[in-house]
mmCIF file of C-alpha atoms and ligand atoms in Angstrom:
data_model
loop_
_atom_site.group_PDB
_atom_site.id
_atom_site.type_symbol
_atom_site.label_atom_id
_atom_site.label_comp_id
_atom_site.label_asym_id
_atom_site.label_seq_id
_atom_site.Cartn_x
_atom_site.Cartn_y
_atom_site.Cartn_z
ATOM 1 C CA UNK A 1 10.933 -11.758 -15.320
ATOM 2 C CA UNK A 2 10.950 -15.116 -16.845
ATOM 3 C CA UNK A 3 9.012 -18.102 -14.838
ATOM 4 C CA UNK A 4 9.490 -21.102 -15.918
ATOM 5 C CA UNK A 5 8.710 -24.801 -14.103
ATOM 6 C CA UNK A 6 9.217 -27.325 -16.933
ATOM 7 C CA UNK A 7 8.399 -30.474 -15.932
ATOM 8 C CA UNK A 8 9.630 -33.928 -17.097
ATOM 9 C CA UNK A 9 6.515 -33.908 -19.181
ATOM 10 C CA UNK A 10 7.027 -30.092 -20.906
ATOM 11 C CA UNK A 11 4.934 -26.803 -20.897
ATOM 12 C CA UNK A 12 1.807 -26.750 -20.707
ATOM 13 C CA UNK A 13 1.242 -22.861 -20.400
ATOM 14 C CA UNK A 14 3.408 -20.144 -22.517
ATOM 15 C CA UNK A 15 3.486 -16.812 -22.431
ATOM 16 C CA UNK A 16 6.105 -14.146 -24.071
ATOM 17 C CA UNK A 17 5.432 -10.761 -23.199
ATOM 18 C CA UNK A 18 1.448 -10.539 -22.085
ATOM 19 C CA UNK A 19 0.117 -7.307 -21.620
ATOM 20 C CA UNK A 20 -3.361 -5.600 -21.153
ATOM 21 C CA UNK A 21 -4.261 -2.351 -20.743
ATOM 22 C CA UNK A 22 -7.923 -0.992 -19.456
ATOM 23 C CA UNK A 23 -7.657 2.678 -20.555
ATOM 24 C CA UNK A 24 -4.294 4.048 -19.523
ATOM 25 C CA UNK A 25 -4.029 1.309 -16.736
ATOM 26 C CA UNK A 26 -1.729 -1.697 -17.444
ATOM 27 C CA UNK A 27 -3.293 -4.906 -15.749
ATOM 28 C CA UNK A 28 -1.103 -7.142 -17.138
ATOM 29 C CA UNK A 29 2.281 -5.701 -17.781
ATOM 30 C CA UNK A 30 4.855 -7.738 -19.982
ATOM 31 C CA UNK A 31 4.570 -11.563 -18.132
ATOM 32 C CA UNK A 32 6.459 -14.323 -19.329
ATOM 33 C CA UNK A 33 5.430 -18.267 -18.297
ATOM 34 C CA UNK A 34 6.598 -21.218 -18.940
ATOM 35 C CA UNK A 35 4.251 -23.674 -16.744
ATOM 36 C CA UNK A 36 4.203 -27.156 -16.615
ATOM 37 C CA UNK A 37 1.945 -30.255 -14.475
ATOM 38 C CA UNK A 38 1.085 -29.130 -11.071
ATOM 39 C CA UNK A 39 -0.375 -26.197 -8.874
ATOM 40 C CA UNK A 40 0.237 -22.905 -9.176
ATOM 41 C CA UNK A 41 -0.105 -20.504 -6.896
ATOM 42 C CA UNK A 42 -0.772 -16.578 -7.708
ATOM 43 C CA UNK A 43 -0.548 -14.459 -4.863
ATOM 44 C CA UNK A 44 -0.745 -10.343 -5.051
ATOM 45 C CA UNK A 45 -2.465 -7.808 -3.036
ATOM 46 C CA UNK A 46 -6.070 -6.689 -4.310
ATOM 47 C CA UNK A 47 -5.495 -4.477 -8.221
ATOM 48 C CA UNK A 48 -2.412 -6.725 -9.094
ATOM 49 C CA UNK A 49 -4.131 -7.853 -12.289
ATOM 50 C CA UNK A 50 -4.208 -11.624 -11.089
ATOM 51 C CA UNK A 51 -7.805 -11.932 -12.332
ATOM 52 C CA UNK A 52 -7.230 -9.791 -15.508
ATOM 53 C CA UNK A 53 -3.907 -12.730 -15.648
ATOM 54 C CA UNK A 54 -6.722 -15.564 -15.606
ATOM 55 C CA UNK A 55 -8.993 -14.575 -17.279
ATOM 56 C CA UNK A 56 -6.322 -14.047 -20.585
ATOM 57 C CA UNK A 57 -5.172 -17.635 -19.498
ATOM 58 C CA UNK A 58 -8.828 -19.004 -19.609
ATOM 59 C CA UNK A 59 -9.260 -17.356 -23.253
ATOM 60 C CA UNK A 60 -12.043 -14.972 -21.817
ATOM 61 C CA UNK A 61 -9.993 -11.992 -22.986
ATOM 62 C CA UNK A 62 -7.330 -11.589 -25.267
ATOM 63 C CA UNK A 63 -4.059 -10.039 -24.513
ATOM 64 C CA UNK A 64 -3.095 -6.641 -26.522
ATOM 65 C CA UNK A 65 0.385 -7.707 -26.607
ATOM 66 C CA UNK A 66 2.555 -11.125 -26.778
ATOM 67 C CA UNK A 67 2.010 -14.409 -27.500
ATOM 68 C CA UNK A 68 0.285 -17.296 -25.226
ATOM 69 C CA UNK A 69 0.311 -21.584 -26.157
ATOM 70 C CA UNK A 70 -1.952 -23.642 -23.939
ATOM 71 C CA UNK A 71 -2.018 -26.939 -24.310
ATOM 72 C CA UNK A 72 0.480 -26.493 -27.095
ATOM 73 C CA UNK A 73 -1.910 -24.347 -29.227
ATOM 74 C CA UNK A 74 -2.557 -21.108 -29.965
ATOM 75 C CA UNK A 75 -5.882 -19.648 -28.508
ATOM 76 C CA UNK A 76 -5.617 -16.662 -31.340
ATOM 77 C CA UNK A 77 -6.967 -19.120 -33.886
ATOM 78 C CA UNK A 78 -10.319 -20.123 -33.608
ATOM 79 C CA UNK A 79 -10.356 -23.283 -34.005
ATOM 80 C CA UNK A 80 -7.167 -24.375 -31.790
ATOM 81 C CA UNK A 81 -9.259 -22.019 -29.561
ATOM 82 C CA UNK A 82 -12.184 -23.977 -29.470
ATOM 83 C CA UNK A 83 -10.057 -27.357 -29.075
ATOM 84 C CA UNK A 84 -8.229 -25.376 -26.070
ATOM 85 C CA UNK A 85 -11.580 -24.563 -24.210
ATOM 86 C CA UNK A 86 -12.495 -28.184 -24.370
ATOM 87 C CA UNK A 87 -9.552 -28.713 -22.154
ATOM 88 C CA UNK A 88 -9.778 -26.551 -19.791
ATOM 89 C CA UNK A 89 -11.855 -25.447 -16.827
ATOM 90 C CA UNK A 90 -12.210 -21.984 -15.430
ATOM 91 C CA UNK A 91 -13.996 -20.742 -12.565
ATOM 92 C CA UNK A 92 -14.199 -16.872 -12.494
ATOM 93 C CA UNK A 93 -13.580 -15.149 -9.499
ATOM 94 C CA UNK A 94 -17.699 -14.305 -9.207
ATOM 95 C CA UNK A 95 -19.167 -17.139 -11.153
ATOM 96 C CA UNK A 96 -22.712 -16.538 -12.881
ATOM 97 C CA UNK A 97 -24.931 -19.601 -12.671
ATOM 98 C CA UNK A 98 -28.733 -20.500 -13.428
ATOM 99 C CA UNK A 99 -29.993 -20.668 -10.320
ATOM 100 C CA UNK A 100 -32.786 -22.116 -11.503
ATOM 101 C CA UNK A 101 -31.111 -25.275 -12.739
ATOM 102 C CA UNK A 102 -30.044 -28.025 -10.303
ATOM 103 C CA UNK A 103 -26.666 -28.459 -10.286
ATOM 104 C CA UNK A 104 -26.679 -31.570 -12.320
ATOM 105 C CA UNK A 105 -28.350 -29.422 -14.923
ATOM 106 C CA UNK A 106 -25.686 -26.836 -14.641
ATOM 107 C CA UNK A 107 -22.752 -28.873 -14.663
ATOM 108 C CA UNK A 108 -24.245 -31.228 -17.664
ATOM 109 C CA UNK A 109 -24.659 -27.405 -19.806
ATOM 110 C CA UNK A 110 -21.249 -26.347 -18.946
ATOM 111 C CA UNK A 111 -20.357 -30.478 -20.325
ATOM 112 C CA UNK A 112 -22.462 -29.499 -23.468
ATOM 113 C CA UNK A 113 -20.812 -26.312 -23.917
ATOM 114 C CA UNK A 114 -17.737 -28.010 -24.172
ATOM 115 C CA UNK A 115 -19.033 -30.511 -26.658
ATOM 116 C CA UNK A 116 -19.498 -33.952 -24.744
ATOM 117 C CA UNK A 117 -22.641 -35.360 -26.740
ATOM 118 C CA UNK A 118 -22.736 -38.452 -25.409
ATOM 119 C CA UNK A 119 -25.569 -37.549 -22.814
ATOM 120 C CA UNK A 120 -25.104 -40.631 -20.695
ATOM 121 C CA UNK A 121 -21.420 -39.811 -20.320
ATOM 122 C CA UNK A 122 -22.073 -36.327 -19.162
ATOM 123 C CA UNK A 123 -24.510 -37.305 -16.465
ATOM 124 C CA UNK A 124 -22.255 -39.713 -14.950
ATOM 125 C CA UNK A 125 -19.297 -37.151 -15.536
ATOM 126 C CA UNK A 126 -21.333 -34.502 -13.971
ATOM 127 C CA UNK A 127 -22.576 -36.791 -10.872
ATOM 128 C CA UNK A 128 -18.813 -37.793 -10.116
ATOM 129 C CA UNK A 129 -17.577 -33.835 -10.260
ATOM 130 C CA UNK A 130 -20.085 -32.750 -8.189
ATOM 131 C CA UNK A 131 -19.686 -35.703 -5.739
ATOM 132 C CA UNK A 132 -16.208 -35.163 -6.033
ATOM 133 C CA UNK A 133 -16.766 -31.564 -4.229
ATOM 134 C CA UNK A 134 -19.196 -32.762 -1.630
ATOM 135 C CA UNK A 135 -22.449 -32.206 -3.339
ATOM 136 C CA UNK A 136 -23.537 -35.555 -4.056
ATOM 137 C CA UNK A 137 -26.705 -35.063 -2.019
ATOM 138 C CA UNK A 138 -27.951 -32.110 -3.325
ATOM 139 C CA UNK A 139 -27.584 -32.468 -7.092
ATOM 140 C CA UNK A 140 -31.449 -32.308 -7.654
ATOM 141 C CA UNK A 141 -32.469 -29.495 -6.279
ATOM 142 C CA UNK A 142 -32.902 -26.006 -7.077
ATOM 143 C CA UNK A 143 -29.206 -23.847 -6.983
ATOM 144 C CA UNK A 144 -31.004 -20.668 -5.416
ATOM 145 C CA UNK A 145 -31.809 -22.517 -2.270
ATOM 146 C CA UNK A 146 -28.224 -23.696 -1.929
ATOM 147 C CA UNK A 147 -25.754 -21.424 0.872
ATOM 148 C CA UNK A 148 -22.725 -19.182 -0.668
ATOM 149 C CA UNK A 149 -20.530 -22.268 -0.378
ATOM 150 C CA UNK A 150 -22.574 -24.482 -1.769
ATOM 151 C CA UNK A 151 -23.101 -22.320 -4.691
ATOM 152 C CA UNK A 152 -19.318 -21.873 -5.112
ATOM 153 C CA UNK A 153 -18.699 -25.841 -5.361
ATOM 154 C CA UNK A 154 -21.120 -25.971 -8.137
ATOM 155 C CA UNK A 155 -19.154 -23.553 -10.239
ATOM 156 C CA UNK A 156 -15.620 -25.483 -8.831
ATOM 157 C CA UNK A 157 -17.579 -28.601 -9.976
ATOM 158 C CA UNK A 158 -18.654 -27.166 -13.475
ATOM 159 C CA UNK A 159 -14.526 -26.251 -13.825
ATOM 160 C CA UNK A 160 -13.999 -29.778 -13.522
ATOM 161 C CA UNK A 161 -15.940 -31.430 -15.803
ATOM 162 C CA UNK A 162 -14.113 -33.540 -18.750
ATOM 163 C CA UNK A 163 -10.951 -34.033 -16.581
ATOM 164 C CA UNK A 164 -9.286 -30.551 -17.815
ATOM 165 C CA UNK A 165 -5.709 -30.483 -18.683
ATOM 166 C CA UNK A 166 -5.273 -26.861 -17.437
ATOM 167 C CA UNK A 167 -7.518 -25.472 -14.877
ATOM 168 C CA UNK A 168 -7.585 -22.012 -13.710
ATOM 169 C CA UNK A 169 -9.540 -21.117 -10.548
ATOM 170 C CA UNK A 170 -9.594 -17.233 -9.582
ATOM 171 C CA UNK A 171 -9.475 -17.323 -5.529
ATOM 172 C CA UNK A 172 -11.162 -21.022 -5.573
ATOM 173 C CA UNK A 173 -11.706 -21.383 -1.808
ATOM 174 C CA UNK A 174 -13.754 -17.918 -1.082
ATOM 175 C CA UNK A 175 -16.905 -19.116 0.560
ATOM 176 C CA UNK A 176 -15.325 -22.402 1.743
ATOM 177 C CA UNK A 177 -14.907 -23.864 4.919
ATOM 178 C CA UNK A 178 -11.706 -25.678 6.486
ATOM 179 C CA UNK A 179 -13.077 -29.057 5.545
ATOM 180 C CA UNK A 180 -14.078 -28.150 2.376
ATOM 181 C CA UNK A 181 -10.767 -26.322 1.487
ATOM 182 C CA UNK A 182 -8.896 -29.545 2.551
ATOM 183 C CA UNK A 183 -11.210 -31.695 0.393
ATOM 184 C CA UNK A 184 -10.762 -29.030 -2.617
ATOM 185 C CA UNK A 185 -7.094 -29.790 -1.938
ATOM 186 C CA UNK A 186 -7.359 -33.642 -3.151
ATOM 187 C CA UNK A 187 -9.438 -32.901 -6.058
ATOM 188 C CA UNK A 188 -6.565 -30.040 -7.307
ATOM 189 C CA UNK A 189 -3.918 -32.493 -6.477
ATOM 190 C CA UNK A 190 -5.136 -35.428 -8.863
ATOM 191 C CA UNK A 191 -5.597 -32.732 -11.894
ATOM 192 C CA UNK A 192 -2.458 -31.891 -11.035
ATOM 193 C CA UNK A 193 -1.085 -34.917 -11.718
ATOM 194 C CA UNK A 194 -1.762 -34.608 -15.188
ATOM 195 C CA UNK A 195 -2.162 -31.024 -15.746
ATOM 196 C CA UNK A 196 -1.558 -27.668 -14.834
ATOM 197 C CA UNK A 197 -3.693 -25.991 -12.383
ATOM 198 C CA UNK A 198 -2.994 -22.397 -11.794
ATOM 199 C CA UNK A 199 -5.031 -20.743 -8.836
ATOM 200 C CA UNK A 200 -5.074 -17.164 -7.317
ATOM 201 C CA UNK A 201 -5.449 -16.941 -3.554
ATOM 202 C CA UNK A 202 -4.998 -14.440 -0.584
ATOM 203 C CA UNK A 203 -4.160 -17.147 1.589
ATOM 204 C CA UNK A 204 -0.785 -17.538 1.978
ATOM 205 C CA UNK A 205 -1.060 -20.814 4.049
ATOM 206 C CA UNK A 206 -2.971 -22.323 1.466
ATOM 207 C CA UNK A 207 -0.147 -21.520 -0.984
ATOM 208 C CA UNK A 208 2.234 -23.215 1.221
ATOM 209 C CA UNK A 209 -0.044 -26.163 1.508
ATOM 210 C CA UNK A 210 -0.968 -26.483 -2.242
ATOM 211 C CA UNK A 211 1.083 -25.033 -4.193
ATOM 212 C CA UNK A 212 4.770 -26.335 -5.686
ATOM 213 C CA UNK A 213 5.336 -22.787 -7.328
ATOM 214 C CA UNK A 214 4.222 -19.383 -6.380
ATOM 215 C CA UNK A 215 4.290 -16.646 -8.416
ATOM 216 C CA UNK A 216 4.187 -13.064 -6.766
ATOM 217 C CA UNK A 217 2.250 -10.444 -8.365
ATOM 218 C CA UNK A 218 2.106 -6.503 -8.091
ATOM 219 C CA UNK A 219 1.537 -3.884 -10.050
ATOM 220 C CA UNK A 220 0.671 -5.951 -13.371
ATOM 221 C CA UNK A 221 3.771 -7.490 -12.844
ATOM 222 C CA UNK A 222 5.223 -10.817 -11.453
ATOM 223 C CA UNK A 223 7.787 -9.577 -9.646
ATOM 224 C CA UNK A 224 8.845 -12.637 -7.608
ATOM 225 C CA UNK A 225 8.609 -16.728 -8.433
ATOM 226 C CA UNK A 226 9.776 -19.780 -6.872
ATOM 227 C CA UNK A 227 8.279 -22.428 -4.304
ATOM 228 C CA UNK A 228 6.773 -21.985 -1.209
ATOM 229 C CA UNK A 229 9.679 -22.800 0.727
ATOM 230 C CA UNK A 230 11.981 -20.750 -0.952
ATOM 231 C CA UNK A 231 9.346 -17.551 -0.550
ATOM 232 C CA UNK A 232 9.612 -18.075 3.007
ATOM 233 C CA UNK A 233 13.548 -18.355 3.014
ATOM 234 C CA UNK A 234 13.105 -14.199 1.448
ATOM 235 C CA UNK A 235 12.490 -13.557 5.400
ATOM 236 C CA UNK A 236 15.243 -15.746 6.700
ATOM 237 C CA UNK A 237 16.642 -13.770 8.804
ATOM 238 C CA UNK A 238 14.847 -10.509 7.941
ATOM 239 C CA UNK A 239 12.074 -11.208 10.348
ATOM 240 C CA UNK A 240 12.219 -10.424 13.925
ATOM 241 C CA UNK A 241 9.480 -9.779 16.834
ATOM 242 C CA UNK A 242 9.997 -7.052 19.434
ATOM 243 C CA UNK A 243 7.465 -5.081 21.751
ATOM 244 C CA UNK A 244 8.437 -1.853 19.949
ATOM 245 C CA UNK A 245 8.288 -0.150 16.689
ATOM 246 C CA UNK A 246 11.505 -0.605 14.430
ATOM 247 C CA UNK A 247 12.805 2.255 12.365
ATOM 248 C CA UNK A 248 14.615 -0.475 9.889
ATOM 249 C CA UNK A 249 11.653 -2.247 9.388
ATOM 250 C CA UNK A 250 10.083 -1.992 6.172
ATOM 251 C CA UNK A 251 6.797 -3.871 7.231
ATOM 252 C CA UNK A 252 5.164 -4.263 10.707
ATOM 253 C CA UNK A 253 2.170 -5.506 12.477
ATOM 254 C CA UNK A 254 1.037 -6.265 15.524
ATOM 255 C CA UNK A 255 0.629 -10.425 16.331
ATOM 256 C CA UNK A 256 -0.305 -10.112 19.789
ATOM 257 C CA UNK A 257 -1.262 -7.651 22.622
ATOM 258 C CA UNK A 258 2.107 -5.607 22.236
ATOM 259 C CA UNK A 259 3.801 -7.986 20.526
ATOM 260 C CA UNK A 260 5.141 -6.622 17.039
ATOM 261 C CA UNK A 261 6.404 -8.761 14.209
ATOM 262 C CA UNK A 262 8.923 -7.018 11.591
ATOM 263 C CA UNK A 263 10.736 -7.724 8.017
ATOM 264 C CA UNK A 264 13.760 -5.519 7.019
ATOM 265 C CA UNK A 265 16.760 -5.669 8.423
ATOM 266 C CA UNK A 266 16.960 -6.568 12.041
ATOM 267 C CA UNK A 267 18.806 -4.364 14.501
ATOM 268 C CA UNK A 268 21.933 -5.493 16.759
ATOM 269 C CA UNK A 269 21.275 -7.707 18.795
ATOM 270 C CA UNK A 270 17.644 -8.800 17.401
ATOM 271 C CA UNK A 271 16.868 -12.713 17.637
ATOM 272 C CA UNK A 272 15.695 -13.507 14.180
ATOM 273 C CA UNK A 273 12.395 -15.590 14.123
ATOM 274 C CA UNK A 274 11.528 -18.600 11.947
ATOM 275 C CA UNK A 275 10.370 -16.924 8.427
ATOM 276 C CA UNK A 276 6.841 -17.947 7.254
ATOM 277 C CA UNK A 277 5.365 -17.748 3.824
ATOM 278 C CA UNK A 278 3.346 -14.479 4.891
ATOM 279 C CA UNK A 279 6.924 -12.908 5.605
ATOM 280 C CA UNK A 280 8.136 -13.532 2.305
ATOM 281 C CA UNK A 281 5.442 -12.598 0.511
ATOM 282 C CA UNK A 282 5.182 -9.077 2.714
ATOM 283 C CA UNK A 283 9.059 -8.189 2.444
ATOM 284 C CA UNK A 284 8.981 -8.946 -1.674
ATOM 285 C CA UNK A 285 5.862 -6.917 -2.056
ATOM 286 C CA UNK A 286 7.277 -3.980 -0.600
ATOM 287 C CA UNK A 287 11.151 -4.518 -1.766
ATOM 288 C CA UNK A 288 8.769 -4.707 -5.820
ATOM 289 C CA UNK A 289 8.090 -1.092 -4.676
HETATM 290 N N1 LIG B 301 -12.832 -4.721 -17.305
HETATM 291 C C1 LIG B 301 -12.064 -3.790 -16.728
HETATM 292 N N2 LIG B 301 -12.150 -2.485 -17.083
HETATM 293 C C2 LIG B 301 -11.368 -1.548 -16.501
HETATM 294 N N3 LIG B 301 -10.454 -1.807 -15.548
HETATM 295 C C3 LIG B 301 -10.319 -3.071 -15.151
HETATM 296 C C4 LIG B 301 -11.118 -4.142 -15.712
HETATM 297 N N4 LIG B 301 -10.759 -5.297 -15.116
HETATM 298 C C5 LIG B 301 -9.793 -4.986 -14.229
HETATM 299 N N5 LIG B 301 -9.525 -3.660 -14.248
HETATM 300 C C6 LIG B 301 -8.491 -2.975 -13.431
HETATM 301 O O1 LIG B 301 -7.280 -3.679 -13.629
HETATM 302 C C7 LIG B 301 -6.538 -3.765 -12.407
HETATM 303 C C8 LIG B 301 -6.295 -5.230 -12.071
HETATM 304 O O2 LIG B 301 -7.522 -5.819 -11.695
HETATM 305 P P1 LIG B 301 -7.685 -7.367 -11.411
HETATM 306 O O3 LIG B 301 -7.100 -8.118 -12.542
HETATM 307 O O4 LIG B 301 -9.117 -7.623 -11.070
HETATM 308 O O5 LIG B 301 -6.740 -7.546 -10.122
HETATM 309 P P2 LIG B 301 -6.788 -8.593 -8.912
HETATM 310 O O6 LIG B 301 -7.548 -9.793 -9.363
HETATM 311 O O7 LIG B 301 -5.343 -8.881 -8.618
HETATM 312 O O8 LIG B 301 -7.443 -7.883 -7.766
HETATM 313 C C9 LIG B 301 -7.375 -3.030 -11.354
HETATM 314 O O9 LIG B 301 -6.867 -1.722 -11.260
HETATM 315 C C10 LIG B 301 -8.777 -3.051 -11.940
HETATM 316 O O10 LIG B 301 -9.511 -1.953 -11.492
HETATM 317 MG MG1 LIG B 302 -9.137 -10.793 -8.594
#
């Protein structure tokens, strides 16, 4: 399947044909892309290959199969490579950091890494990231003794640093709380605005919050794309609720005590409820199958 969301201001992602196999598994199977500015959203059930996906987009592995452009380069030379990695931020789905630096130290190495030598810039730079993710106060001491969370907004906040063009976050608000995600919204947003962010999540609510496309994986595959809105219109009028189980249905689960919520195809007679993003997302999943 093709998935494409130019924008007024072109692609900033490409890929024809991406594949990578891990022995005789296929973790990426044959994905095209065309992305341009703003968020988003991969969703797929744990195995899809949506990490395997980012990590080929963040130039951490290379694909065995098909071509990729970010940024309008090609990350199989070396030096476009390098010039890509500059511009862009990745945070791995189980970042590694010093935890012996502070986090101004580790966000100023990640700022070296990507060749900022001004060394005045890069403290301010990495003072405003990590302020930017709520960790203003606690930029001087040790990472060990910060929490999960905490721990998790320095790597967000390394991602960040040098205003990326294209910013890829595997499953960005694990370890977060509500206030935090809803901060962590802002800062996406305003990269956004100028770049492409692509994100994997398991939160489907997030997606609808976030996100202006979502792409569906399963199986290696993206096997569904479009916005949130329109994932949710999948279900219209292919969800139902009823107290009992449904031999039509092709998913269902219980939402309260004996209270069942279905996708398929409603019996005679069946009121159809309002479809949510979680509907959509469970009726493609298994119709991919
Ligand atoms: N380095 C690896 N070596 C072998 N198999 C891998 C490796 N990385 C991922 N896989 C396999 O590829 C498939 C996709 O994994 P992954 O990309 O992590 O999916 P997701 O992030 O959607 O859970 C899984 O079956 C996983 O076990
Ligand atoms: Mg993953």
């Amino acid at each position: 399947m093709t998935t494409t969301t130019h924008t007024a201001t072109g692609t900033l992602l490409e890929t024809a044909g991406i594949t990578k196999r891990f022995g005789s598994l296929t973790a990426v199977d044959d994905v095209d892309l065309g992305l341009g500015r703003g968020i988003v959203g991969v969703l797929g059930p744990n195995g899809a290959g949506k990490t395997t996906l980012l990590r080929i987009l963040a130039t951490v592995l290379a694909p065995d199969r098909g071509s990729l452009s970010l940024l309008g380069l090609d990350p199989a030379s070396p030096t476009a490579r390098t010039e890509v990695r500059r511009r862009l931020g990745y945070l791995p789905q189980s970042p590694r950091l010093y935890t012996g630096f502070t986090p101004l130290e580790m966000v100023d190495y990640v700022a070296i890494l990507k060749e900022h030598t001004d060394a005045a810039w890069r403290r301010r730079e990495a003072a405003a990231v990590l302020e930017a993710v709520g960790l203003g106060d606690r930029m001087h001491k040790r990472i060990r003794t910060l929490s999960g969370g905490m721990q998790q907004r320095v790597a967000l906040a390394s991602a960040l640093v040098g205003s990326p063009d294209l910013l890829v976050l595997d499953e960005p608000a694990t370890g977060l709380d509500p206030e935090q995600r809803i901060a962590l919204r802002s800062v996406l947003a305003e990269t956004a605005h100028r770049g492409c962010v692509v994100l994997s999540t398991h939160n489907t609510a997030e997606v609808a919050a976030l996100c202006q496309h979502v792409l569906v994986m399963d199986r290696g595959r993206i096997c569904w794309s479009g916005t949130p809105a329109a994932l949710a219109g999948e279900a219209e009028g292919r969800v139902w609720e009823s107290d009992v189980e449904e031999p039509t249905a092709l998913r269902s689960w219980l939402t309260g005590p004996g209270t069942r919520r279905h996708v398929g195809t409603p019996p005679a007679g069946a009121s159809p409820a309002v479809p949510t993003v979680d509907d959509g997302y469970l009726l493609v999943t298994r119709l991919a199958r």
